[in-house]
XYZ file of C-alpha atoms in Angstrom:
386
model
C 0.000 0.000 0.000
C 1.436 3.374 -0.999
C 0.545 6.737 0.512
C 1.229 10.299 -0.568
C 2.121 13.478 1.308
C 2.226 16.723 -0.654
C 5.237 19.003 -0.200
C 3.673 22.402 -0.898
C 6.995 24.226 -0.943
C 8.211 22.567 -4.107
C 4.988 21.059 -5.405
C 6.395 17.529 -5.346
C 4.795 14.439 -3.922
C 6.742 12.049 -1.717
C 5.767 8.435 -2.298
C 6.099 6.181 0.735
C 5.387 2.648 1.777
C 4.341 2.022 5.384
C 6.307 -1.209 5.560
C 9.841 -1.670 6.790
C 12.027 0.948 8.455
C 11.055 4.542 9.033
C 10.759 6.451 5.760
C 11.511 10.197 5.852
C 8.834 12.525 4.530
C 9.188 15.907 2.924
C 6.779 18.299 4.576
C 5.830 21.894 3.939
C 7.252 23.206 7.226
C 10.114 22.208 9.552
C 9.500 20.173 12.685
C 10.692 22.232 15.677
C 10.875 20.157 18.848
C 11.707 20.883 22.475
C 13.920 18.379 24.245
C 15.009 17.855 27.815
C 18.621 16.749 27.874
C 20.287 14.206 30.134
C 22.219 17.049 31.830
C 19.008 18.906 32.794
C 18.868 21.498 30.062
C 16.327 22.460 27.415
C 17.235 22.197 23.758
C 15.251 23.349 20.717
C 16.036 21.261 17.638
C 14.508 20.405 14.310
C 13.661 16.722 14.032
C 12.919 14.617 10.933
C 9.411 13.579 9.973
C 8.636 9.983 9.042
C 5.806 8.195 7.318
C 3.463 6.415 9.729
C 4.005 2.693 10.146
C 1.094 0.244 9.946
C -1.377 1.057 12.690
C -0.027 4.572 13.164
C -1.188 8.036 12.178
C 0.911 11.127 11.562
C -0.526 13.978 13.622
C 0.062 17.702 13.351
C 0.175 18.693 17.023
C -1.921 21.822 17.509
C -1.854 22.197 21.299
C 0.201 20.746 24.153
C -0.220 21.537 27.837
C 2.802 21.929 30.084
C 2.636 19.491 32.999
C 4.452 19.593 36.307
C 6.139 16.332 35.322
C 7.737 18.104 32.333
C 9.267 20.618 34.726
C 10.328 17.841 37.094
C 12.069 15.876 34.340
C 13.840 19.045 33.218
C 15.003 20.051 36.698
C 15.784 16.659 38.251
C 15.987 14.194 35.365
C 13.670 11.669 36.954
C 10.357 10.861 38.603
C 10.713 7.730 40.707
C 12.060 4.995 38.436
C 11.501 7.070 35.271
C 14.911 8.486 34.370
C 16.040 10.680 31.477
C 19.169 8.848 30.325
C 19.431 10.865 27.111
C 17.834 13.714 25.203
C 14.104 13.371 24.571
C 11.276 15.534 23.248
C 8.863 16.239 26.091
C 5.113 16.842 26.282
C 2.137 14.507 26.632
C -1.039 16.608 27.018
C -1.916 17.098 23.365
C -4.372 17.301 20.502
C -4.015 17.815 16.774
C -5.041 16.956 13.219
C -4.434 13.680 11.408
C -2.247 14.259 8.343
C -1.741 10.712 7.181
C -2.749 7.203 8.223
C -0.623 4.093 8.030
C -1.765 0.776 6.680
C -4.616 -0.843 8.594
C -5.960 2.374 10.147
C -9.667 2.417 9.328
C -11.315 4.539 12.021
C -9.376 7.717 11.203
C -8.815 9.755 8.075
C -6.815 12.788 7.025
C -8.265 15.930 8.570
C -9.726 14.284 11.669
C -9.298 16.283 14.868
C -7.963 14.057 17.635
C -6.780 14.001 21.223
C -3.708 11.931 22.013
C -3.768 9.355 24.795
C -0.018 9.330 25.456
C 0.477 5.934 27.093
C 0.790 2.986 24.716
C 0.738 -0.307 26.678
C 2.244 -3.597 25.510
C -1.195 -5.308 25.291
C 0.549 -8.618 26.060
C 0.933 -8.722 29.860
C -1.601 -9.918 32.443
C -2.384 -6.330 33.462
C -3.303 -5.410 29.897
C -5.356 -8.623 29.657
C -7.257 -7.536 32.789
C -7.927 -4.087 31.336
C -5.577 -2.402 33.807
C -3.312 -1.200 31.055
C -2.286 1.902 33.006
C -0.170 -0.408 35.188
C 1.636 -2.032 32.260
C 5.370 -2.058 33.007
C 6.253 -1.899 29.321
C 4.142 1.154 28.519
C 5.589 3.552 25.957
C 4.598 6.947 27.317
C 5.026 10.037 25.168
C 7.490 12.535 26.601
C 9.126 10.052 28.976
C 12.585 8.943 27.849
C 13.136 7.398 25.355
C 9.676 7.970 23.821
C 9.233 11.206 21.902
C 6.659 13.630 23.248
C 4.292 16.165 21.758
C 6.084 19.510 21.946
C 6.823 19.332 18.234
C 4.878 19.952 15.043
C 4.635 16.398 13.714
C 4.355 13.149 15.643
C 3.482 9.578 14.710
C 1.288 7.814 17.247
C -0.545 4.464 17.298
C -4.001 5.225 15.923
C -5.696 3.076 18.574
C -4.720 5.703 21.137
C -6.045 8.676 19.166
C -9.546 9.832 20.062
C -11.738 11.885 17.725
C -12.803 15.283 19.005
C -16.321 16.611 18.428
C -16.552 19.918 16.582
C -17.473 21.778 19.780
C -14.301 20.690 21.620
C -11.334 22.927 20.819
C -7.719 21.855 20.475
C -6.980 23.632 23.766
C -9.702 21.591 25.474
C -8.355 18.490 23.748
C -5.012 19.105 25.446
C -6.781 19.359 28.818
C -8.233 15.865 28.443
C -5.035 14.308 29.795
C -5.053 16.043 33.207
C -8.833 15.600 33.311
C -8.241 11.876 32.775
C -5.928 11.783 35.785
C -8.635 13.341 37.925
C -11.402 11.130 36.554
C -9.413 7.994 37.354
C -8.777 9.293 40.872
C -12.424 10.175 41.489
C -13.630 6.831 40.179
C -11.108 4.947 42.317
C -11.942 7.010 45.408
C -15.668 6.399 44.961
C -17.009 9.899 45.581
C -20.466 9.956 47.157
C -23.294 12.323 46.274
C -23.763 14.868 49.054
C -20.699 13.778 51.026
C -17.933 16.179 52.021
C -14.666 16.324 50.076
C -11.356 18.090 50.574
C -9.114 18.871 47.617
C -5.510 19.413 48.671
C -3.720 21.767 46.286
C -5.082 24.433 43.933
C -2.740 23.713 41.033
C -4.103 22.535 37.662
C -4.899 19.003 38.857
C -6.433 20.267 42.085
C -8.592 22.791 40.242
C -9.803 20.145 37.802
C -10.506 17.874 40.785
C -12.449 20.708 42.400
C -14.645 21.213 39.322
C -15.070 17.474 38.819
C -16.022 16.859 42.445
C -18.599 19.623 42.185
C -19.997 18.077 38.994
C -20.060 14.677 40.732
C -22.361 15.966 43.454
C -19.929 16.090 46.370
C -20.838 18.683 49.037
C -19.459 20.580 50.800
C -16.061 20.941 49.118
C -13.010 22.544 50.721
C -9.877 23.282 48.699
C -6.546 23.996 50.403
C -3.328 25.629 49.289
C -0.427 27.671 50.598
C -0.934 30.518 48.116
C -3.828 32.969 48.621
C -3.862 33.881 44.920
C -4.514 30.285 43.925
C -7.304 29.981 46.451
C -8.826 33.201 45.132
C -8.830 31.721 41.647
C -10.382 28.497 42.957
C -13.217 30.493 44.531
C -13.806 32.292 41.233
C -13.622 29.014 39.313
C -16.051 27.128 41.589
C -17.882 29.734 43.701
C -19.570 27.169 45.955
C -16.250 25.847 47.307
C -14.756 26.764 50.684
C -11.086 27.756 50.697
C -8.483 27.099 53.381
C -5.016 28.634 53.394
C -2.605 26.138 54.916
C -0.878 27.636 57.953
C 2.859 27.087 57.614
C 3.312 27.561 61.380
C 1.021 24.633 62.223
C 1.748 20.925 61.988
C -0.289 18.526 59.880
C -2.657 17.562 62.691
C -3.423 21.185 63.610
C -4.131 22.145 60.003
C -6.350 19.081 59.706
C -8.348 20.140 62.770
C -8.914 23.573 61.226
C -10.042 22.036 57.949
C -12.425 19.609 59.663
C -13.976 22.507 61.573
C -15.137 23.949 58.242
C -17.469 20.945 57.880
C -19.169 21.452 61.233
C -18.909 19.633 64.538
C -18.951 15.917 65.197
C -17.131 12.980 63.637
C -19.925 12.333 61.152
C -19.557 15.845 59.702
C -15.875 15.313 58.875
C -15.096 14.802 55.174
C -15.416 11.300 53.807
C -12.976 11.715 50.927
C -9.721 13.627 50.482
C -8.358 14.183 46.990
C -4.667 14.856 47.631
C -3.367 16.595 44.501
C 0.083 17.811 45.571
C 2.084 14.689 46.422
C 3.817 16.697 49.165
C 4.477 14.619 52.279
C 3.144 17.193 54.759
C -0.044 17.511 52.699
C -0.540 13.735 52.618
C -0.153 13.700 56.411
C -2.688 16.511 56.755
C -5.059 14.605 54.483
C -4.761 11.493 56.667
C -5.726 13.464 59.795
C -8.526 15.307 57.956
C -10.487 12.303 56.687
C -13.166 10.954 58.969
C -12.703 7.493 60.469
C -13.200 4.912 57.728
C -12.737 7.600 55.089
C -10.580 7.619 51.971
C -7.429 9.545 51.131
C -6.856 9.383 47.382
C -3.316 10.476 46.503
C -3.430 11.861 42.975
C -0.346 14.077 43.189
C 3.161 12.881 42.318
C 5.604 13.060 45.223
C 9.108 12.104 46.184
C 10.285 8.501 46.037
C 10.175 7.920 49.814
C 7.960 9.355 52.547
C 9.142 8.707 56.093
C 6.697 10.491 58.384
C 3.226 9.250 57.512
C 1.024 8.802 60.630
C 0.895 5.057 60.262
C -0.955 4.139 63.447
C -3.547 6.881 62.989
C -4.236 5.586 59.486
C -4.433 2.055 60.851
C -6.619 2.690 63.908
C -9.011 4.941 61.982
C -9.083 2.501 59.051
C -8.263 5.297 56.652
C -8.249 3.886 53.142
C -5.001 5.343 51.738
C -5.182 4.868 47.975
C -3.102 5.759 44.938
C -3.474 5.938 41.184
C -1.092 5.591 38.278
C -2.268 7.761 35.382
C -5.601 6.524 33.959
C -7.442 4.011 31.853
C -10.620 4.135 29.762
C -11.067 7.839 30.469
C -10.837 9.629 27.119
C -14.383 8.923 25.840
C -16.118 10.024 29.079
C -13.736 12.987 29.445
C -14.597 14.108 25.919
C -18.289 13.693 26.766
C -17.872 15.891 29.850
C -16.424 18.747 27.808
C -18.630 18.293 24.764
C -21.777 18.011 26.880
C -21.010 21.061 29.006
C -20.666 19.109 32.247
C -17.276 20.735 32.772
C -15.822 23.976 31.411
C -12.063 24.060 31.951
C -11.209 26.938 29.627
C -10.567 29.373 32.491
C -7.611 27.249 33.559
C -5.584 28.301 30.498
C -3.586 31.253 31.820
C -0.828 31.537 29.192
C -0.372 30.526 25.555
C 2.947 30.315 23.688
C 3.681 29.537 20.041
C 5.604 26.336 19.359
C 8.748 28.283 18.480
C 8.775 29.759 22.017
C 8.149 26.519 23.908
C 11.252 27.086 26.041
C 9.721 30.315 27.328
C 6.606 28.356 28.297
C 8.609 25.984 30.497
C 10.593 28.800 32.096
C 7.359 30.604 32.975
C 5.854 27.430 34.469
C 8.960 26.728 36.510
C 8.697 30.022 38.430
C 5.677 30.024 40.761
C 5.917 33.815 41.064
C 4.510 34.085 37.539
C 1.119 32.868 38.720
C 0.543 30.473 35.830
C -2.155 27.839 36.044
C -2.221 25.897 32.779
C 0.195 26.919 30.045
C -0.338 25.766 26.470
C 2.089 25.519 23.561
C 0.151 25.923 20.331
C 1.003 25.734 16.635
C -0.934 28.093 14.376
C 1.015 26.947 11.327
C -1.007 25.293 8.587
C 0.962 22.087 8.125
C 0.676 19.380 5.487
């Protein structure tokens, strides 16, 4: 099977076959990419473009969100066992347009607008067989070394993990589907209850999405905590019915927890049933454990350091606190798309800054400095590519 991609600069057509090794393509525009290097630097390079292999589609990336993990990989070179051992293009929260389909791709066509599910599991292990593909140890995750990410103009991706976007979902919203998926997996695993109290720890992008999602799920009342008053002010504007709590740096975890519980009224029954911990910070996890009512659930959604040494083990044990964790997501893109398309959630206010692809480095530098007050930063490509 032969496919064609038109090079508009010189009017020539490049004939390719999807079989065998990667076949370079001539495209109408260069492919700028942003890489994190093994020595913790950022590097803008131009990378080659290849024809999609069987089962793949070539996507013109239109929007990519900057994630805290991108900053973490840049600054530290690792998250847990995930280590940058060489240079790699980063980015994994993305949407775009299909430019070309490889052999065997029948559900997509050129011009389709798609969101990218970045994790590609092996589909051979027992976890994949059970449908728990988010736990696959051989997952190829975009933007995690050595798998190329989405802060570039052109990217090939297995078509199975591309999800069509309805016309009323923008590319920017398509890029927000990845962090929304994280939250949806956490909420489903935590088992939020209609009319039961919830605390969201952290008013960063994930925490704010968790706040909006908990509200849409019927949880009440909802308290959101953070150290920064400006973030709490935004949270109150974003979801007016929430209650905000500024974490007191002079208090220990138990004292902050007592102050948070007081916001729900008196008595053990009034204490919140579920805590959505969205920071991954050890002191916040400890506060969450003391905040949950006896028999409640602490769902750790945030990514933290490799080891935590000061968790209140016996309190968690004696109160039968269900301390739970998630790893990314599974089966979330279709319902997440439905939430945005159907108006259940509106996350557009979270986009605080937008940078063109050519200035992606500036986007990461802005995100890395909390004094800039960014919430969700997008890298977009306005170029008409083919």
